[in-house]
PDB file of C-alpha atoms in Angstrom:
ATOM      1  CA  MET A   1     119.312  55.916  87.195  1.00 43.00           C
ATOM      2  CA  LYS A   2     118.847  58.515  89.875  1.00 47.00           C
ATOM      3  CA  THR A   3     116.976  57.526  93.033  1.00 52.00           C
ATOM      4  CA  GLY A   4     115.535  59.691  95.713  1.00 55.00           C
ATOM      5  CA  THR A   5     114.286  59.265  99.241  1.00 56.00           C
ATOM      6  CA  ASN A   6     110.686  59.864 100.096  1.00 55.00           C
ATOM      7  CA  THR A   7     110.366  62.871 102.424  1.00 49.00           C
ATOM      8  CA  SER A   8     106.727  63.945 102.232  1.00 53.00           C
ATOM      9  CA  LEU A   9     103.373  62.208 102.039  1.00 55.00           C
ATOM     10  CA  PRO A  10     101.935  62.143  98.482  1.00 52.00           C
ATOM     11  CA  PHE A  11      98.282  62.432  99.584  1.00 54.00           C
ATOM     12  CA  GLN A  12      96.134  62.759 102.677  1.00 70.00           C
ATOM     13  CA  LEU A  13      95.748  59.485 104.593  1.00 78.00           C
ATOM     14  CA  ARG A  14      92.079  60.258 105.062  1.00 78.00           C
ATOM     15  CA  TYR A  15      91.448  59.180 101.438  1.00 84.00           C
ATOM     16  CA  VAL A  16      93.216  55.806 101.537  1.00 88.00           C
ATOM     17  CA  ALA A  17      90.417  53.563 102.918  1.00 90.00           C
ATOM     18  CA  PRO A  18      87.694  54.891 100.540  1.00 90.00           C
ATOM     19  CA  TYR A  19      90.148  54.480  97.621  1.00 91.00           C
ATOM     20  CA  TYR A  20      90.669  50.738  98.327  1.00 93.00           C
ATOM     21  CA  LEU A  21      86.983  50.227  99.132  1.00 92.00           C
ATOM     22  CA  GLY A  22      86.102  51.569  95.707  1.00 92.00           C
ATOM     23  CA  MET A  23      88.783  49.423  94.131  1.00 92.00           C
ATOM     24  CA  GLY A  24      87.300  46.300  95.832  1.00 92.00           C
ATOM     25  CA  ILE A  25      83.938  47.022  94.275  1.00 91.00           C
ATOM     26  CA  ALA A  26      85.336  47.872  90.888  1.00 91.00           C
ATOM     27  CA  ILE A  27      87.472  44.734  90.444  1.00 92.00           C
ATOM     28  CA  PRO A  28      84.642  42.126  90.190  1.00 91.00           C
ATOM     29  CA  PHE A  29      82.437  44.526  88.248  1.00 90.00           C
ATOM     30  CA  ALA A  30      85.139  45.254  85.603  1.00 88.00           C
ATOM     31  CA  ALA A  31      86.234  41.643  85.340  1.00 88.00           C
ATOM     32  CA  LEU A  32      82.921  39.775  85.186  1.00 86.00           C
ATOM     33  CA  VAL A  33      80.086  42.002  84.009  1.00 84.00           C
ATOM     34  CA  PRO A  34      81.345  42.318  80.373  1.00 83.00           C
ATOM     35  CA  TYR A  35      81.003  38.522  80.004  1.00 81.00           C
ATOM     36  CA  GLY A  36      77.331  38.574  81.014  1.00 75.00           C
ATOM     37  CA  ILE A  37      78.157  36.907  84.343  1.00 75.00           C
ATOM     38  CA  GLU A  38      76.299  38.306  87.325  1.00 73.00           C
ATOM     39  CA  PRO A  39      78.924  38.341  90.061  1.00 74.00           C
ATOM     40  CA  GLY A  40      76.345  38.368  92.883  1.00 78.00           C
ATOM     41  CA  ILE A  41      76.285  40.398  96.058  1.00 83.00           C
ATOM     42  CA  TRP A  42      78.627  38.022  97.814  1.00 86.00           C
ATOM     43  CA  THR A  43      81.441  38.656  95.288  1.00 85.00           C
ATOM     44  CA  TYR A  44      81.145  42.428  95.750  1.00 86.00           C
ATOM     45  CA  THR A  45      80.984  42.008  99.483  1.00 90.00           C
ATOM     46  CA  ALA A  46      84.052  39.781  99.610  1.00 92.00           C
ATOM     47  CA  PHE A  47      86.190  42.086  97.451  1.00 92.00           C
ATOM     48  CA  ALA A  48      84.949  45.234  99.168  1.00 92.00           C
ATOM     49  CA  ALA A  49      85.536  43.769 102.655  1.00 94.00           C
ATOM     50  CA  ALA A  50      89.065  42.662 101.819  1.00 95.00           C
ATOM     51  CA  ALA A  51      89.993  45.910 100.101  1.00 94.00           C
ATOM     52  CA  GLY A  52      88.268  48.015 102.781  1.00 92.00           C
ATOM     53  CA  MET A  53      90.081  46.214 105.583  1.00 95.00           C
ATOM     54  CA  PHE A  54      93.409  46.708 103.808  1.00 95.00           C
ATOM     55  CA  GLY A  55      92.596  50.352 103.289  1.00 92.00           C
ATOM     56  CA  VAL A  56      91.736  50.891 106.975  1.00 92.00           C
ATOM     57  CA  TRP A  57      94.958  49.134 108.033  1.00 93.00           C
ATOM     58  CA  GLU A  58      96.919  51.236 105.511  1.00 91.00           C
ATOM     59  CA  GLN A  59      95.254  54.414 106.726  1.00 89.00           C
ATOM     60  CA  TYR A  60      95.524  53.885 110.463  1.00 90.00           C
ATOM     61  CA  ARG A  61      98.089  51.217 111.381  1.00 89.00           C
ATOM     62  CA  SER A  62     100.595  50.403 108.612  1.00 89.00           C
ATOM     63  CA  HIS A  63     104.134  51.738 108.759  1.00 86.00           C
ATOM     64  CA  GLN A  64     103.979  52.604 105.074  1.00 86.00           C
ATOM     65  CA  GLY A  65     106.804  50.202 104.478  1.00 89.00           C
ATOM     66  CA  THR A  66     107.558  46.965 102.678  1.00 92.00           C
ATOM     67  CA  LEU A  67     104.424  45.041 103.688  1.00 92.00           C
ATOM     68  CA  SER A  68     102.259  48.032 102.751  1.00 91.00           C
ATOM     69  CA  SER A  69     103.979  48.339  99.385  1.00 91.00           C
ATOM     70  CA  MET A  70     103.525  44.667  98.635  1.00 94.00           C
ATOM     71  CA  GLY A  71      99.818  44.983  99.319  1.00 93.00           C
ATOM     72  CA  CYS A  72      99.519  48.047  97.153  1.00 92.00           C
ATOM     73  CA  ASN A  73     101.272  46.300  94.252  1.00 92.00           C
ATOM     74  CA  THR A  74      98.945  43.286  94.623  1.00 94.00           C
ATOM     75  CA  TRP A  75      95.760  45.362  94.492  1.00 94.00           C
ATOM     76  CA  LEU A  76      97.161  47.385  91.552  1.00 91.00           C
ATOM     77  CA  ALA A  77      97.892  44.175  89.614  1.00 92.00           C
ATOM     78  CA  LEU A  78      94.335  42.876  90.366  1.00 93.00           C
ATOM     79  CA  LEU A  79      92.766  46.174  89.199  1.00 93.00           C
ATOM     80  CA  VAL A  80      94.729  46.283  85.931  1.00 91.00           C
ATOM     81  CA  LEU A  81      94.014  42.605  85.259  1.00 91.00           C
ATOM     82  CA  SER A  82      90.281  43.016  85.879  1.00 91.00           C
ATOM     83  CA  ILE A  83      90.046  46.060  83.612  1.00 90.00           C
ATOM     84  CA  VAL A  84      91.961  44.447  80.783  1.00 89.00           C
ATOM     85  CA  LEU A  85      90.114  41.146  81.018  1.00 88.00           C
ATOM     86  CA  GLY A  86      86.822  43.045  81.184  1.00 87.00           C
ATOM     87  CA  CYS A  87      87.784  45.023  78.042  1.00 84.00           C
ATOM     88  CA  ILE A  88      88.584  41.822  76.231  1.00 83.00           C
ATOM     89  CA  GLY A  89      85.144  40.464  77.135  1.00 83.00           C
ATOM     90  CA  ALA A  90      83.446  43.668  76.068  1.00 81.00           C
ATOM     91  CA  CYS A  91      85.312  43.674  72.727  1.00 79.00           C
ATOM     92  CA  PHE A  92      84.373  40.132  71.817  1.00 77.00           C
ATOM     93  CA  SER A  93      80.807  40.396  73.089  1.00 74.00           C
ATOM     94  CA  ILE A  94      79.987  43.806  71.607  1.00 69.00           C
ATOM     95  CA  LEU A  95      82.071  43.834  68.427  1.00 65.00           C
ATOM     96  CA  MET A  96      81.727  40.188  67.517  1.00 68.00           C
ATOM     97  CA  GLY A  97      78.838  38.873  69.523  1.00 69.00           C
ATOM     98  CA  ALA A  98      80.930  35.867  70.658  1.00 71.00           C
ATOM     99  CA  ALA A  99      80.614  35.662  74.417  1.00 70.00           C
ATOM    100  CA  GLU A 100      81.905  32.065  74.595  1.00 76.00           C
ATOM    101  CA  LEU A 101      84.990  32.985  72.611  1.00 79.00           C
ATOM    102  CA  ALA A 102      85.512  35.937  74.981  1.00 78.00           C
ATOM    103  CA  VAL A 103      85.685  33.595  77.967  1.00 82.00           C
ATOM    104  CA  ARG A 104      88.243  31.316  76.300  1.00 83.00           C
ATOM    105  CA  VAL A 105      90.405  34.225  75.238  1.00 82.00           C
ATOM    106  CA  ALA A 106      90.233  35.677  78.751  1.00 84.00           C
ATOM    107  CA  LEU A 107      91.316  32.392  80.299  1.00 86.00           C
ATOM    108  CA  TYR A 108      94.225  32.035  77.896  1.00 86.00           C
ATOM    109  CA  SER A 109      95.192  35.667  78.581  1.00 86.00           C
ATOM    110  CA  LEU A 110      95.017  35.040  82.336  1.00 87.00           C
ATOM    111  CA  VAL A 111      97.395  32.102  82.042  1.00 88.00           C
ATOM    112  CA  GLY A 112      99.780  34.223  79.938  1.00 87.00           C
ATOM    113  CA  MET A 113      99.659  37.059  82.445  1.00 88.00           C
ATOM    114  CA  ALA A 114     100.485  34.636  85.243  1.00 90.00           C
ATOM    115  CA  LEU A 115     103.525  33.474  83.297  1.00 91.00           C
ATOM    116  CA  VAL A 116     104.633  37.113  82.714  1.00 89.00           C
ATOM    117  CA  GLY A 117     104.253  37.730  86.425  1.00 90.00           C
ATOM    118  CA  LEU A 118     106.561  34.758  87.114  1.00 92.00           C
ATOM    119  CA  ILE A 119     109.072  36.192  84.662  1.00 91.00           C
ATOM    120  CA  GLY A 120     108.883  39.457  86.637  1.00 90.00           C
ATOM    121  CA  VAL A 121     109.539  37.487  89.871  1.00 93.00           C
ATOM    122  CA  ARG A 122     112.584  35.948  88.218  1.00 92.00           C
ATOM    123  CA  ASN A 123     113.803  39.378  87.024  1.00 90.00           C
ATOM    124  CA  GLY A 124     113.509  40.728  90.569  1.00 90.00           C
ATOM    125  CA  ARG A 125     115.524  37.847  91.926  1.00 92.00           C
ATOM    126  CA  LEU A 126     118.242  38.355  89.312  1.00 91.00           C
ATOM    127  CA  ALA A 127     118.425  42.048  90.189  1.00 88.00           C
ATOM    128  CA  ILE A 128     119.068  41.151  93.778  1.00 91.00           C
ATOM    129  CA  ARG A 129     121.623  38.439  93.096  1.00 91.00           C
ATOM    130  CA  ALA A 130     123.626  40.476  90.568  1.00 88.00           C
ATOM    131  CA  ASP A 131     125.015  42.793  93.231  1.00 89.00           C
ATOM    132  CA  PRO A 132     123.214  42.598  96.601  1.00 89.00           C
ATOM    133  CA  GLU A 133     125.094  45.507  98.216  1.00 90.00           C
ATOM    134  CA  THR A 134     124.529  47.900  95.365  1.00 89.00           C
ATOM    135  CA  TRP A 135     120.907  46.799  95.026  1.00 90.00           C
ATOM    136  CA  LEU A 136     120.327  47.419  98.745  1.00 90.00           C
ATOM    137  CA  GLN A 137     121.836  50.941  98.541  1.00 89.00           C
ATOM    138  CA  GLN A 138     119.587  51.736  95.563  1.00 88.00           C
ATOM    139  CA  ARG A 139     116.437  50.574  97.371  1.00 90.00           C
ATOM    140  CA  VAL A 140     116.832  51.934 100.879  1.00 90.00           C
ATOM    141  CA  ASP A 141     118.485  54.617 102.956  1.00 88.00           C
ATOM    142  CA  LEU A 142     119.877  52.553 105.811  1.00 88.00           C
ATOM    143  CA  LYS A 143     120.677  55.547 107.971  1.00 87.00           C
ATOM    144  CA  GLN A 144     117.153  56.952 107.901  1.00 88.00           C
ATOM    145  CA  GLN A 145     115.500  53.564 107.240  1.00 88.00           C
ATOM    146  CA  LEU A 146     113.560  55.015 104.325  1.00 88.00           C
ATOM    147  CA  LEU A 147     112.671  53.268 101.114  1.00 89.00           C
ATOM    148  CA  LYS A 148     113.924  54.972  97.958  1.00 81.00           C
ATOM    149  CA  HIS A 149     111.933  55.559  94.783  1.00 67.00           C
ATOM    150  CA  ALA A 150     113.303  55.814  91.285  1.00 54.00           C
ATOM    151  CA  ALA A 151     112.925  59.120  89.483  1.00 47.00           C
ATOM    152  CA  PRO A 152     110.430  58.921  86.615  1.00 50.00           C
ATOM    153  CA  PRO A 153     112.118  58.526  83.226  1.00 50.00           C
ATOM    154  CA  PRO A 154     111.881  61.407  80.761  1.00 56.00           C
ATOM    155  CA  VAL A 155     109.056  61.160  78.276  1.00 55.00           C
ATOM    156  CA  SER A 156     109.658  62.328  74.707  1.00 59.00           C
ATOM    157  CA  PRO A 157     107.014  64.377  72.850  1.00 64.00           C
ATOM    158  CA  TRP A 158     106.464  61.415  70.484  1.00 56.00           C
ATOM    159  CA  LYS A 159     105.550  59.129  73.372  1.00 54.00           C
ATOM    160  CA  LYS A 160     103.077  61.755  74.696  1.00 56.00           C
ATOM    161  CA  LEU A 161     101.237  61.449  71.408  1.00 58.00           C
ATOM    162  CA  LEU A 162     100.580  57.737  71.872  1.00 58.00           C
ATOM    163  CA  ILE A 163      97.636  58.165  74.193  1.00 55.00           C
ATOM    164  CA  PRO A 164      95.585  60.519  72.026  1.00 58.00           C
ATOM    165  CA  LEU A 165      96.537  58.503  68.957  1.00 56.00           C
ATOM    166  CA  GLY A 166      95.371  55.295  70.660  1.00 54.00           C
ATOM    167  CA  ILE A 167      92.095  56.902  71.636  1.00 53.00           C
ATOM    168  CA  GLY A 168      91.489  58.417  68.258  1.00 56.00           C
ATOM    169  CA  CYS A 169      92.535  55.453  66.056  1.00 58.00           C
ATOM    170  CA  ALA A 170      89.329  53.436  66.535  1.00 56.00           C
ATOM    171  CA  PRO A 171      86.865  55.901  65.006  1.00 59.00           C
ATOM    172  CA  VAL A 172      89.293  56.818  62.278  1.00 58.00           C
ATOM    173  CA  LEU A 173      89.807  53.152  61.249  1.00 56.00           C
ATOM    174  CA  GLU A 174      86.027  52.591  61.427  1.00 58.00           C
ATOM    175  CA  ALA A 175      85.469  55.569  59.133  1.00 60.00           C
ATOM    176  CA  LEU A 176      88.056  54.215  56.702  1.00 56.00           C
ATOM    177  CA  GLY A 177      86.123  50.993  56.463  1.00 60.00           C
ATOM    178  CA  PHE A 178      88.484  48.609  58.297  1.00 60.00           C
ATOM    179  CA  GLY A 179      85.518  46.998  60.110  1.00 58.00           C
ATOM    180  CA  ARG A 180      84.933  45.956  63.687  1.00 58.00           C
ATOM    181  CA  PHE A 181      87.112  42.811  63.460  1.00 61.00           C
ATOM    182  CA  SER A 182      90.095  44.915  62.389  1.00 63.00           C
ATOM    183  CA  LEU A 183      89.524  47.207  65.365  1.00 64.00           C
ATOM    184  CA  LEU A 184      89.523  44.217  67.678  1.00 66.00           C
ATOM    185  CA  PHE A 185      92.677  42.859  66.115  1.00 67.00           C
ATOM    186  CA  LEU A 186      94.465  46.176  66.810  1.00 70.00           C
ATOM    187  CA  LEU A 187      93.014  46.701  70.249  1.00 73.00           C
ATOM    188  CA  LEU A 188      93.574  43.292  71.787  1.00 77.00           C
ATOM    189  CA  PRO A 189      97.435  43.262  71.619  1.00 79.00           C
ATOM    190  CA  PHE A 190      97.419  46.791  73.069  1.00 78.00           C
ATOM    191  CA  LEU A 191      95.341  45.668  76.082  1.00 80.00           C
ATOM    192  CA  LEU A 192      97.438  42.542  76.635  1.00 82.00           C
ATOM    193  CA  ALA A 193     100.656  44.588  76.506  1.00 83.00           C
ATOM    194  CA  ILE A 194      99.308  46.870  79.234  1.00 83.00           C
ATOM    195  CA  ALA A 195      98.430  43.885  81.444  1.00 86.00           C
ATOM    196  CA  ALA A 196     101.732  42.160  80.733  1.00 87.00           C
ATOM    197  CA  PHE A 197     103.737  45.274  81.673  1.00 87.00           C
ATOM    198  CA  ALA A 198     101.702  45.672  84.915  1.00 88.00           C
ATOM    199  CA  MET A 199     102.171  42.006  85.902  1.00 91.00           C
ATOM    200  CA  PHE A 200     105.868  42.016  85.069  1.00 90.00           C
ATOM    201  CA  THR A 201     106.460  45.208  87.060  1.00 89.00           C
ATOM    202  CA  CYS A 202     104.414  44.122  90.054  1.00 91.00           C
ATOM    203  CA  GLY A 203     105.987  40.662  90.141  1.00 91.00           C
ATOM    204  CA  SER A 204     109.478  42.126  90.102  1.00 91.00           C
ATOM    205  CA  GLU A 205     108.632  44.787  92.708  1.00 92.00           C
ATOM    206  CA  ILE A 206     106.907  42.359  95.109  1.00 93.00           C
ATOM    207  CA  THR A 207     109.903  40.023  94.940  1.00 93.00           C
ATOM    208  CA  GLN A 208     112.336  42.791  95.820  1.00 92.00           C
ATOM    209  CA  LEU A 209     110.055  44.110  98.610  1.00 93.00           C
ATOM    210  CA  TRP A 210     109.843  40.624 100.053  1.00 94.00           C
ATOM    211  CA  GLN A 211     113.634  40.462 100.186  1.00 94.00           C
ATOM    212  CA  LEU A 212     113.706  43.856 101.909  1.00 94.00           C
ATOM    213  CA  ARG A 213     111.167  42.461 104.383  1.00 93.00           C
ATOM    214  CA  LYS A 214     113.496  39.571 105.186  1.00 93.00           C
ATOM    215  CA  TYR A 215     116.373  41.984 105.590  1.00 93.00           C
ATOM    216  CA  GLU A 216     114.303  43.993 108.068  1.00 92.00           C
ATOM    217  CA  ARG A 217     113.616  40.917 110.245  1.00 91.00           C
ATOM    218  CA  GLN A 218     117.219  39.711 110.142  1.00 92.00           C
ATOM    219  CA  HIS A 219     118.632  43.102 111.255  1.00 89.00           C
ATOM    220  CA  GLY A 220     115.843  44.362 113.467  1.00 89.00           C
ATOM    221  CA  LEU A 221     115.033  47.336 111.151  1.00 88.00           C
ATOM    222  CA  ARG A 222     111.819  48.855 109.929  1.00 89.00           C
ATOM    223  CA  PHE A 223     111.827  50.583 106.585  1.00 90.00           C
ATOM    224  CA  SER A 224     109.130  53.133 105.645  1.00 89.00           C
ATOM    225  CA  ARG A 225     108.238  55.081 102.503  1.00 86.00           C
ATOM    226  CA  PHE A 226     107.936  58.267 104.519  1.00 84.00           C
ATOM    227  CA  PRO A 227     109.232  59.524 107.895  1.00 84.00           C
ATOM    228  CA  LEU A 228     107.151  57.912 110.607  1.00 83.00           C
ATOM    229  CA  ALA A 229     106.839  61.211 112.494  1.00 82.00           C
ATOM    230  CA  ALA A 230     105.050  62.740 109.492  1.00 83.00           C
ATOM    231  CA  ILE A 231     102.758  59.727 109.145  1.00 84.00           C
ATOM    232  CA  GLN A 232     101.823  59.742 112.844  1.00 84.00           C
ATOM    233  CA  GLU A 233     101.190  63.507 112.810  1.00 83.00           C
ATOM    234  CA  GLN A 234      98.777  63.140 109.940  1.00 84.00           C
ATOM    235  CA  ARG A 235      97.058  60.158 111.570  1.00 85.00           C
ATOM    236  CA  ARG A 236      96.333  62.111 114.715  1.00 83.00           C
ATOM    237  CA  GLN A 237      94.019  64.306 112.710  1.00 82.00           C
ATOM    238  CA  LEU A 238      91.947  61.402 111.308  1.00 83.00           C
ATOM    239  CA  PRO A 239      88.487  60.498 112.620  1.00 84.00           C
ATOM    240  CA  LEU A 240      88.586  57.459 115.014  1.00 81.00           C
ATOM    241  CA  ALA A 241      92.360  57.866 115.365  1.00 80.00           C
ATOM    242  CA  ARG A 242      92.340  57.354 119.132  1.00 83.00           C
ATOM    243  CA  TRP A 243      90.699  53.948 118.707  1.00 84.00           C
ATOM    244  CA  LEU A 244      92.198  52.618 115.451  1.00 83.00           C
ATOM    245  CA  CYS A 245      95.789  53.938 115.480  1.00 84.00           C
ATOM    246  CA  ARG A 246      98.657  52.160 117.110  1.00 81.00           C
ATOM    247  CA  PRO A 247      99.470  53.324 120.674  1.00 79.00           C
ATOM    248  CA  GLU A 248     102.775  54.948 119.599  1.00 70.00           C
ATOM    249  CA  ALA A 249     100.978  57.034 117.016  1.00 68.00           C
ATOM    250  CA  THR A 250      98.690  58.636 119.569  1.00 68.00           C
ATOM    251  CA  LYS A 251     101.089  58.792 122.471  1.00 68.00           C
ATOM    252  CA  ASN A 252     101.434  62.217 124.067  1.00 58.00           C
ATOM    253  CA  SER A 253      98.923  63.641 121.589  1.00 52.00           C
ATOM    254  CA  VAL A 254      95.991  65.870 122.427  1.00 46.00           C
ATOM    255  CA  PHE A 255      92.721  65.085 120.659  1.00 45.00           C
ATOM    256  CA  PRO A 256      90.138  67.844 120.145  1.00 45.00           C
ATOM    257  CA  GLN A 257      87.301  67.682 122.645  1.00 42.00           C
ATOM    258  CA  LYS A 258      83.844  67.354 121.229  1.00 39.00           C
TER     259      LYS A 258
END
């Protein structure tokens, strides 16, 4: 598998904090509302505050390295889990009118996803132990202290048809008279497969990033997804940069006078 080193920022840092703030509001909504449970303002506030603070730290102060990547994977896993569990609740409540059954299925699914996440952790540990030196070379550029990313695998035309087929199968099956229970029977494994893949991937990635974090501390290094000079240059253009950024990010920089 080919790997490449990150050399440019994928998006403007000014959008990071609002992105995580929106995620913090969406997680409790997606996970709880389909079950008829009113989360309450405190739940939204807690998730929004936690996600917002992470977003501000990511936008202004993080080194875009291992710790940042672990946080991103954690929030991604929470978002996917909340959407999938919410979809399960909506399916059972709307299609079958069985809200109590939806809660039980969601709890069983949550336990299963936790086990899949642990399997991902074990997979990450095995990847490290198999050949530590080769693994380290595949994950980081030690000379530039940059994290590497894997090139996306090629997607065949048949796989590209899976999304439109998945979206269009429900009305087609309904028109053919399969019934709502049959739709649920087909949809539920698909949703659980998405969540399982996300938990497995995030578990494996967080484990490997944690090992890289330990390597950093042992050798006095600091890995980053992008060149720090490019990150700092972009941060100097952000509102409130002179107050929220690290001193080294704003050192010798000239801010526009208002």
